[in-house]
Short mmCIF file of C-alpha atoms in Angstrom, two decimals:
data_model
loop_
_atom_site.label_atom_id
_atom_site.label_comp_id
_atom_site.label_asym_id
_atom_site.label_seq_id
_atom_site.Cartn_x
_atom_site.Cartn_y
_atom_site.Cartn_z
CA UNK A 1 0.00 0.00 0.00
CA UNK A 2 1.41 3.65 -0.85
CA UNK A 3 0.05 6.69 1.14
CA UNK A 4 0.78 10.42 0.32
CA UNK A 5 1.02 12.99 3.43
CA UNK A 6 0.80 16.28 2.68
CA UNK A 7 3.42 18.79 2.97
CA UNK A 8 3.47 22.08 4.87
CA UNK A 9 2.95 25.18 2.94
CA UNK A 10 1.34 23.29 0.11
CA UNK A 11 4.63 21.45 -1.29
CA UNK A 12 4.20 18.19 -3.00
CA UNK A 13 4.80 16.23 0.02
CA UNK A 14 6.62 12.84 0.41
CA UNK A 15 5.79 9.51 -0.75
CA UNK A 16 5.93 7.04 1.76
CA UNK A 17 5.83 3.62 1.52
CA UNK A 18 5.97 -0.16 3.74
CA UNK A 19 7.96 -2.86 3.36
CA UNK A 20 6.22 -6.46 3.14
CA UNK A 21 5.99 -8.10 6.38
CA UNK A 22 8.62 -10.93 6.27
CA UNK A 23 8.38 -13.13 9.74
CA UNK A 24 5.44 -15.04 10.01
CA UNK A 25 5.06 -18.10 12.35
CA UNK A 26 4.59 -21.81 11.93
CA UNK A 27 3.31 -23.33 14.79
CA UNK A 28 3.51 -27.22 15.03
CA UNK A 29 1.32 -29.82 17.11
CA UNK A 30 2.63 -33.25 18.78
CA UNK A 31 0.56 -35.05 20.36
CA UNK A 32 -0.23 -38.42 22.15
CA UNK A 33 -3.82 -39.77 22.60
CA UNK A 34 -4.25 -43.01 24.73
CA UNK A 35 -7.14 -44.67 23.36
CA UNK A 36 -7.34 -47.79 25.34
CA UNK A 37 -6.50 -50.61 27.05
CA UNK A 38 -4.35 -52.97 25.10
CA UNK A 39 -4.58 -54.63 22.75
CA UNK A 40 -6.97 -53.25 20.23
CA UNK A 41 -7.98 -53.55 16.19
CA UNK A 42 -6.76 -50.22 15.77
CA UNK A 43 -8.00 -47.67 13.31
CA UNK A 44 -11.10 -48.93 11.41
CA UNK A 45 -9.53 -47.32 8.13
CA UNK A 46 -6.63 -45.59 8.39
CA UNK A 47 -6.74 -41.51 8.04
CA UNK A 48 -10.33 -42.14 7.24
CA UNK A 49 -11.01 -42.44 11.11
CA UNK A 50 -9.80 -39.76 12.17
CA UNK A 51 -11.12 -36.60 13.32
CA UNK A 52 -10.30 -32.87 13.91
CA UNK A 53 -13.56 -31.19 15.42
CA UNK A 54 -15.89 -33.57 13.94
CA UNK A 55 -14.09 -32.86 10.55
CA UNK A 56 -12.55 -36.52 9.30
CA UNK A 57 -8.67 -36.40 8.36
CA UNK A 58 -9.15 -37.91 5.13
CA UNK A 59 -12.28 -38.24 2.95
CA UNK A 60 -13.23 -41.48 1.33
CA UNK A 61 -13.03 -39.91 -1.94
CA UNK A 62 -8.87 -40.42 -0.71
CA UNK A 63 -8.44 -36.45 -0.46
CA UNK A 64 -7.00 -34.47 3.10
CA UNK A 65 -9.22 -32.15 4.69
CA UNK A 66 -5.41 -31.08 6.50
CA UNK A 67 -2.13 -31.18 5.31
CA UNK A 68 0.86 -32.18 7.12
CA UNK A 69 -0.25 -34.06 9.44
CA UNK A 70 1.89 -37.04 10.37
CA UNK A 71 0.16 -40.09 12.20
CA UNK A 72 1.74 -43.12 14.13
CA UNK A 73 -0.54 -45.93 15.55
CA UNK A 74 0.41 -48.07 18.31
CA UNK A 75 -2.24 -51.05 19.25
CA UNK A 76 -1.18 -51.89 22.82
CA UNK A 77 0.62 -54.95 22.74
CA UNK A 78 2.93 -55.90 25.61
CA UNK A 79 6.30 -55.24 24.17
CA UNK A 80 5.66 -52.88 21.31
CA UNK A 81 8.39 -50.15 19.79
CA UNK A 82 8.41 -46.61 20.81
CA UNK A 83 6.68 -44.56 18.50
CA UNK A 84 9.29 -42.62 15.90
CA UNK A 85 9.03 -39.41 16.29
CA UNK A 86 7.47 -39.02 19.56
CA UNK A 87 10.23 -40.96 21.29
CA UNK A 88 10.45 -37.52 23.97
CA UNK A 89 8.18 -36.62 26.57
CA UNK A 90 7.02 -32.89 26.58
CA UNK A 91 5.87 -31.02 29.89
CA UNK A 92 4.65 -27.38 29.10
CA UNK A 93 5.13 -24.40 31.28
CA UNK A 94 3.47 -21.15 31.09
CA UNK A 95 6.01 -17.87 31.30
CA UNK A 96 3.55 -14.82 29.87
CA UNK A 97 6.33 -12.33 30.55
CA UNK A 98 7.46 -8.72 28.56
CA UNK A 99 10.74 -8.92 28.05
CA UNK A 100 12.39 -5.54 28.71
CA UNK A 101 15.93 -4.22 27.87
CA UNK A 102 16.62 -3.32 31.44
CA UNK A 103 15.05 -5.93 33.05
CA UNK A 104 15.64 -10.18 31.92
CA UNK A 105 13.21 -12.42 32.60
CA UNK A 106 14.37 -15.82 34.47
CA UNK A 107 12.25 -18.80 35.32
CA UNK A 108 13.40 -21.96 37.29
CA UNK A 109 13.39 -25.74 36.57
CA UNK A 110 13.17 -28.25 39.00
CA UNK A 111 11.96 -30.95 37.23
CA UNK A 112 15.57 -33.10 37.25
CA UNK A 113 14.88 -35.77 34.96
CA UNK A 114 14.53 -33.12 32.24
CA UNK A 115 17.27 -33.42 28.60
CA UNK A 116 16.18 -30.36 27.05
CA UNK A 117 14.14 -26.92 26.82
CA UNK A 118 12.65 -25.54 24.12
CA UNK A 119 11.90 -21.62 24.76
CA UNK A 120 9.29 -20.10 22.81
CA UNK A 121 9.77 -16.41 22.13
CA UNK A 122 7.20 -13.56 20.92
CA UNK A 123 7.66 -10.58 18.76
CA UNK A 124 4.38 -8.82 18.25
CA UNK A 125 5.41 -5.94 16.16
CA UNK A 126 8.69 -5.46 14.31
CA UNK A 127 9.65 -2.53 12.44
CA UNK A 128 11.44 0.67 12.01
CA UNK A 129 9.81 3.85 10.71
CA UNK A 130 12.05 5.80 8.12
CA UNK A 131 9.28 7.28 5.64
CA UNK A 132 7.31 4.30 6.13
CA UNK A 133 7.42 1.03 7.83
CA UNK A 134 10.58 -0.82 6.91
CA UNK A 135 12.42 -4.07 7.79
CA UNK A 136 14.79 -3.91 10.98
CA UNK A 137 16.54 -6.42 13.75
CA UNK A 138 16.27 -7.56 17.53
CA UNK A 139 18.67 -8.97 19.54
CA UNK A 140 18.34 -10.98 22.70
CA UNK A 141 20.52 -14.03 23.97
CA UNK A 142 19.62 -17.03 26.41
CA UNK A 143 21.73 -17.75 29.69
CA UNK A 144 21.68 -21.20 31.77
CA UNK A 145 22.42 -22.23 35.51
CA UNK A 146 22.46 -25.16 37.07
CA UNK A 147 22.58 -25.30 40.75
CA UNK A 148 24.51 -22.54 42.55
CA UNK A 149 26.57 -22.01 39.40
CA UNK A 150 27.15 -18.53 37.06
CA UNK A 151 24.99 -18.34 34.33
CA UNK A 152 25.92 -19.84 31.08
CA UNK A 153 25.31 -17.36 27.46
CA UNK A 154 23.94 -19.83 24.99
CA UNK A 155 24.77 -16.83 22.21
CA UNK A 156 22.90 -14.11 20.63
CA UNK A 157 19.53 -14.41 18.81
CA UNK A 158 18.74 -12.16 16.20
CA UNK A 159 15.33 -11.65 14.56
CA UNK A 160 15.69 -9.37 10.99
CA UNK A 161 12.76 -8.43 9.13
CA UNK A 162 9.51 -6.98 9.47
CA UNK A 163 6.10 -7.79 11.45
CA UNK A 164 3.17 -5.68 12.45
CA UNK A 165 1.48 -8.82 13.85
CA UNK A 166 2.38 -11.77 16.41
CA UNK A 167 5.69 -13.40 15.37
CA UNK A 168 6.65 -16.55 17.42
CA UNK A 169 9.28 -19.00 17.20
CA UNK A 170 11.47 -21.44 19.70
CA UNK A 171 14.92 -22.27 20.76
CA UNK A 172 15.89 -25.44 21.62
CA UNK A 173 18.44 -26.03 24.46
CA UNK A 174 20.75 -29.11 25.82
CA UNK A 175 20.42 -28.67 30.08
CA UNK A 176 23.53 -29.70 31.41
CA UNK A 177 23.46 -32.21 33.75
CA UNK A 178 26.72 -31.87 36.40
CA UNK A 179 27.73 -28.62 37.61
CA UNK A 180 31.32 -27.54 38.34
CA UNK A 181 30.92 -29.73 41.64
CA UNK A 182 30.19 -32.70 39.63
CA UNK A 183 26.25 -32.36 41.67
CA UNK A 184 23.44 -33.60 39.57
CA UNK A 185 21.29 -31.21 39.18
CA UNK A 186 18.68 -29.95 41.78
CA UNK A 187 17.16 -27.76 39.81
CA UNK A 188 17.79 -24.89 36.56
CA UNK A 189 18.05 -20.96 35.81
CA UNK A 190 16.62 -19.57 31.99
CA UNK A 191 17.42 -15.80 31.61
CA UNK A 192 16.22 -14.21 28.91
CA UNK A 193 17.91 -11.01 28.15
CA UNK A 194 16.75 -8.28 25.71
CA UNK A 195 19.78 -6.95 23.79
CA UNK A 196 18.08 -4.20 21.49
CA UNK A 197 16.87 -0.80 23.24
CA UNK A 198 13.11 -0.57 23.74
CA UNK A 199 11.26 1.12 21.21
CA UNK A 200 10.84 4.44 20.96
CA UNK A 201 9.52 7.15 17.47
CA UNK A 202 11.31 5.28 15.50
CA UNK A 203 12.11 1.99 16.61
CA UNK A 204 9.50 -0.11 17.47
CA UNK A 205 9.98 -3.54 18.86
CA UNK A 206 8.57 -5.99 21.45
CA UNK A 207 9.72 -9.19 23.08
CA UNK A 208 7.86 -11.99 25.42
CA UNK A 209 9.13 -15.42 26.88
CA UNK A 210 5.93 -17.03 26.44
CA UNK A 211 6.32 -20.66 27.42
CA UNK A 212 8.90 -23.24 28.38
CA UNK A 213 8.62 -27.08 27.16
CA UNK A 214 10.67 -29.40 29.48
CA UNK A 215 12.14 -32.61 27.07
CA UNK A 216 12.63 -36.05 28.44
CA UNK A 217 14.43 -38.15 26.45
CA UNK A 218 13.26 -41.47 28.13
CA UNK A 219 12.22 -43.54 25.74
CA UNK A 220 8.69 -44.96 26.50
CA UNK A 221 6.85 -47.38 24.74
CA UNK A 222 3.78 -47.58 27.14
CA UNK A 223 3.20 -51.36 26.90
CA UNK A 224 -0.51 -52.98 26.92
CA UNK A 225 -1.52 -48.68 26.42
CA UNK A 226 -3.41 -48.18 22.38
CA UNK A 227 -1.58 -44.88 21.18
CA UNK A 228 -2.47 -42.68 18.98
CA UNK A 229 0.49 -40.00 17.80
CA UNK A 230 -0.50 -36.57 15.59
CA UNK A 231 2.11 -34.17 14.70
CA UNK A 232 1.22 -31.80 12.63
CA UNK A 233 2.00 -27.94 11.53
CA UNK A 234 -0.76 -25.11 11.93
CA UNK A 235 -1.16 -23.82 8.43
CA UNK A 236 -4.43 -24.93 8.95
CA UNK A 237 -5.40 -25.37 12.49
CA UNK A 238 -6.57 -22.70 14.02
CA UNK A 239 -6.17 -24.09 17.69
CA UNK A 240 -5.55 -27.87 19.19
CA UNK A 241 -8.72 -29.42 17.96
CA UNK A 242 -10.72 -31.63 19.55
CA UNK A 243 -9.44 -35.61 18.42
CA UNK A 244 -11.67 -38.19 18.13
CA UNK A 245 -11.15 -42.21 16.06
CA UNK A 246 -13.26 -45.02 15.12
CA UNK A 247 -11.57 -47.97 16.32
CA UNK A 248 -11.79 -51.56 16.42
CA UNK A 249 -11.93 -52.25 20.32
CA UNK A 250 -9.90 -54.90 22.55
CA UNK A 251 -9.00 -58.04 21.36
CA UNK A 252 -10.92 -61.07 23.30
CA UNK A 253 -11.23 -63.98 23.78
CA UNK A 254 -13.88 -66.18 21.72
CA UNK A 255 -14.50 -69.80 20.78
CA UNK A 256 -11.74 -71.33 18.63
CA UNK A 257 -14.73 -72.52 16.51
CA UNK A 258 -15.94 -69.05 15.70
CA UNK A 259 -14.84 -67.46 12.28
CA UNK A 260 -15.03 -63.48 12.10
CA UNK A 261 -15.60 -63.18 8.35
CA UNK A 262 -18.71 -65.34 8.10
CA UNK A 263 -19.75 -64.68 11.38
CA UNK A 264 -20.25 -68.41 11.64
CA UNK A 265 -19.21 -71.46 14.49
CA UNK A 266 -18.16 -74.45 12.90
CA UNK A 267 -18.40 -78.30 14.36
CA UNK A 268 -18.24 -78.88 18.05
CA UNK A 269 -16.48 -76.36 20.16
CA UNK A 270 -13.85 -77.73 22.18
CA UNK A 271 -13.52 -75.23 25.19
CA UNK A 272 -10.22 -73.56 24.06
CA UNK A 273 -10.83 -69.25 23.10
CA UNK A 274 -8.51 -67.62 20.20
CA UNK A 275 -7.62 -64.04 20.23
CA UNK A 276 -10.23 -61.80 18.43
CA UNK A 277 -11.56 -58.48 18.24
CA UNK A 278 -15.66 -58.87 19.03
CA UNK A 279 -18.70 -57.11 19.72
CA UNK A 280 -20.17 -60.29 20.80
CA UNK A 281 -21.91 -59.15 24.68
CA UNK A 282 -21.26 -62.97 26.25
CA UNK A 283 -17.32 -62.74 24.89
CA UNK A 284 -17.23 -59.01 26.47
CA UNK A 285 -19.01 -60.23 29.65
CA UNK A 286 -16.37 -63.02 29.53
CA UNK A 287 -13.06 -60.68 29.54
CA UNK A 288 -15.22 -57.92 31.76
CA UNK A 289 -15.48 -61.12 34.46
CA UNK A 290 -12.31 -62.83 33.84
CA UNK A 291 -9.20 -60.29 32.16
CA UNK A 292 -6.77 -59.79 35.28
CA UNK A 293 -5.47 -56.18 34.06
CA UNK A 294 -8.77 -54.46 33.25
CA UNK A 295 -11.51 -56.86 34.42
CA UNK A 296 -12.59 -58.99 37.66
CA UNK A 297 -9.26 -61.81 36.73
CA UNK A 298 -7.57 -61.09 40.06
CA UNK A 299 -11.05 -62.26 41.63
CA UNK A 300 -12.81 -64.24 39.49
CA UNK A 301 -11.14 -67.44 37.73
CA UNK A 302 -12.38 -68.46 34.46
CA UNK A 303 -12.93 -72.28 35.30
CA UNK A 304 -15.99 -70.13 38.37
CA UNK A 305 -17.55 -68.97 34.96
CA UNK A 306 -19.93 -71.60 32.96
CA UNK A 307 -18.40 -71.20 29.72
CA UNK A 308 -20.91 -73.24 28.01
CA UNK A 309 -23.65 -71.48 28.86
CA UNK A 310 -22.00 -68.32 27.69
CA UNK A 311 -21.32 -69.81 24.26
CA UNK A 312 -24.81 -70.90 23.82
CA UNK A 313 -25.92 -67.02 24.61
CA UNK A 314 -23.15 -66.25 21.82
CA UNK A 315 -24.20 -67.51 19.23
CA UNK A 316 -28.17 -66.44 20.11
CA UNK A 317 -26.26 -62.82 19.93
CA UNK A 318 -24.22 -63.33 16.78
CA UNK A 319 -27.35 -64.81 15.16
CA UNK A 320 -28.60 -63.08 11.74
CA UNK A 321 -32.00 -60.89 12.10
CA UNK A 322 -33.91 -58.41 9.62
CA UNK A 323 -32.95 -54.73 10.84
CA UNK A 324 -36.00 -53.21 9.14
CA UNK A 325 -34.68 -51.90 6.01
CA UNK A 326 -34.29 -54.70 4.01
CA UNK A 327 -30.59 -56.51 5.43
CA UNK A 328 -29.77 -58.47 8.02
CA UNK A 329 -27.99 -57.31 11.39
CA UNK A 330 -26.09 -59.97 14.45
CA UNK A 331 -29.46 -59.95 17.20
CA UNK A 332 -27.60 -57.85 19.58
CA UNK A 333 -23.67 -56.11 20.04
CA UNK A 334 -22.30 -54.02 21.81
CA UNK A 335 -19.96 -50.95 20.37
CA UNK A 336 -19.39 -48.44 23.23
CA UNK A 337 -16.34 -47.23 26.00
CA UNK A 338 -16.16 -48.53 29.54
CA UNK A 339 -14.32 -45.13 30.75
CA UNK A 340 -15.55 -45.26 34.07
CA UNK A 341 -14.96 -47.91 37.40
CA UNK A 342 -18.87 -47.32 37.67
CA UNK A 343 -19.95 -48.48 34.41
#
């Protein structure tokens, strides 16, 4: 945009005009959802089951409703592989401060199993005014302490270019973890200094520590636990929405006899269960009574449950019925959570 001020006493006056804006953010999401107990299906159909506010990942049509958006699935079985890419544990920590040129800004740790920080910074405006709004520069540097010793300088930042709305990025830190004792460390000291002057007529420039992430590096690969990983940049995403997936549920046990596809039982069933997901209600009722992690199993021992009179109410349930509209539909089954001790 060019604007023309007028000059005194009716001169021709001076054309003014703005450079672009040049720093805008990128803000990223990582997440981890746990879903369930382990082990489970896992996602019904891939991207497909997925959902941002409602708003599925991917269409059926094959075509992404987001972009960038990197998922990792992990069903919940004993010994399965940390997730790639979310191998780190994040804790976030609110700062909200103004950082002024006079006056740092430091914020503790005492979280001591921590690897890392990541800092985020703020600029909300940017810019110098020299017959318009043009491009300039802020400087500011990071300082760490560990324990009782001196502060650390991690170097100088500098921000160039120009921004007349919210600018935010992050710096990424190693904590170390001996001090000059050789102590492990109790706790750490982040300053955050402001190296430019404040703004003034001509200068004008801002600078918040907004938040602090705390990085563990333990490697976790939450046995038995059904993960769900999302990482994903904002272009699109307005704010962390609301996740939701269609799942197949736990794996149970059911008659050896049973085959999913057909939804038949074949010959004589000999006692023995297989490994299967179901939405039979006497194979739930079976792991509800008898599972030792997340049923009665510490109390109740399957030979104290009449298994044969559960398989005849099996197949009653798995039996074929009219639904009304034409098709057929199993007599009863049961898709639903059990979130709560009380249901």
């Amino acid at each position: 945009m060019t604007n023309y001020v007028a000059g005194a006493g009716g001169s021709k006056g001076n054309k003014q005009s703005n450079d672009e804006n040049t720093l805008f953010s990128i803000a990223s999401l990582q997440v981890l959802d746990l879903i369930s107990e382990g082990q489970i299906g896992g996602l019904v159909d891939g991207a497909k089951s997925i959902y941002f506010d409602d708003v599925p990942l991917q269409n059926q049509s094959g075509s992404f409703n987001y972009d960038n958006v990197y998922v990792k699935e992990a069903r919940g079985t004993p010994f399965q592989d940390t997730m790639q890419g979310f191998e780190s544990t994040v804790i976030p920590v609110e700062v909200g401060a103004e950082v002024k040129h006079d006056y740092p800004v430091v914020r503790s740790i005492t979280e001591t199993n921590i690897d890392k920080v990541r800092c985020g910074i703020s600029i909300p405006y940017l810019y110098r005014v020299d017959n318009g709004l043009k491009k300039t520069s802020i400087e500011f540097k990071f300082e760490i302490a560990i324990n009782n010793d001196d502060f650390v300088d991690y170097g100088t930042k500098k921000v160039e270019g120009k921004t007349s709305s919210q600018y935010q990025r992050s710096y990424t830190f190693e904590l170390p973890q001996k001090d000059s004792k050789g102590k492990a460390p109790e706790r750490w000291l982040i300053r955050l200094t402001k190296l430019s002057p404040e703004a003034d007529d001509d200068y004008v420039a801002a600078l918040s520590f907004t938040t602090m992430f705390l990085i563990s590096e333990t490697k976790l690969n939450y046995p038995n636990s059904a993960i769900i990983g999302i990482s994903a940049t904002a272009e699109n995403l307005s704010n962390i929405p609301a996740r939701s997936y269609i799942v197949d549920g736990l794996y149970l046990q059911v008659p050896s006899n049973y085959d999913k596809a057909s939804n038949t039982y074949t010959g004589v069933w000999d006692g023995t269960f297989k490994l299967e997901v179901s939405d039979n209600p006497a194979w739930i009722l079976y792991g509800l009574l008898t599972n030792p992690r997340w049923g009665l199993g510490q109390f109740i021992k399957p030979e104290q449950v009449n298994k044969a009179k559960l398989y005849e109410i099996g197949r009653y349930c798995d039996e074929l019925v009219d639904d009304g509209f034409g098709k057929k539909e199993k007599r009863f089954s049961i898709n639903t959570q059990v979130t709560e001790r009380s249901e």
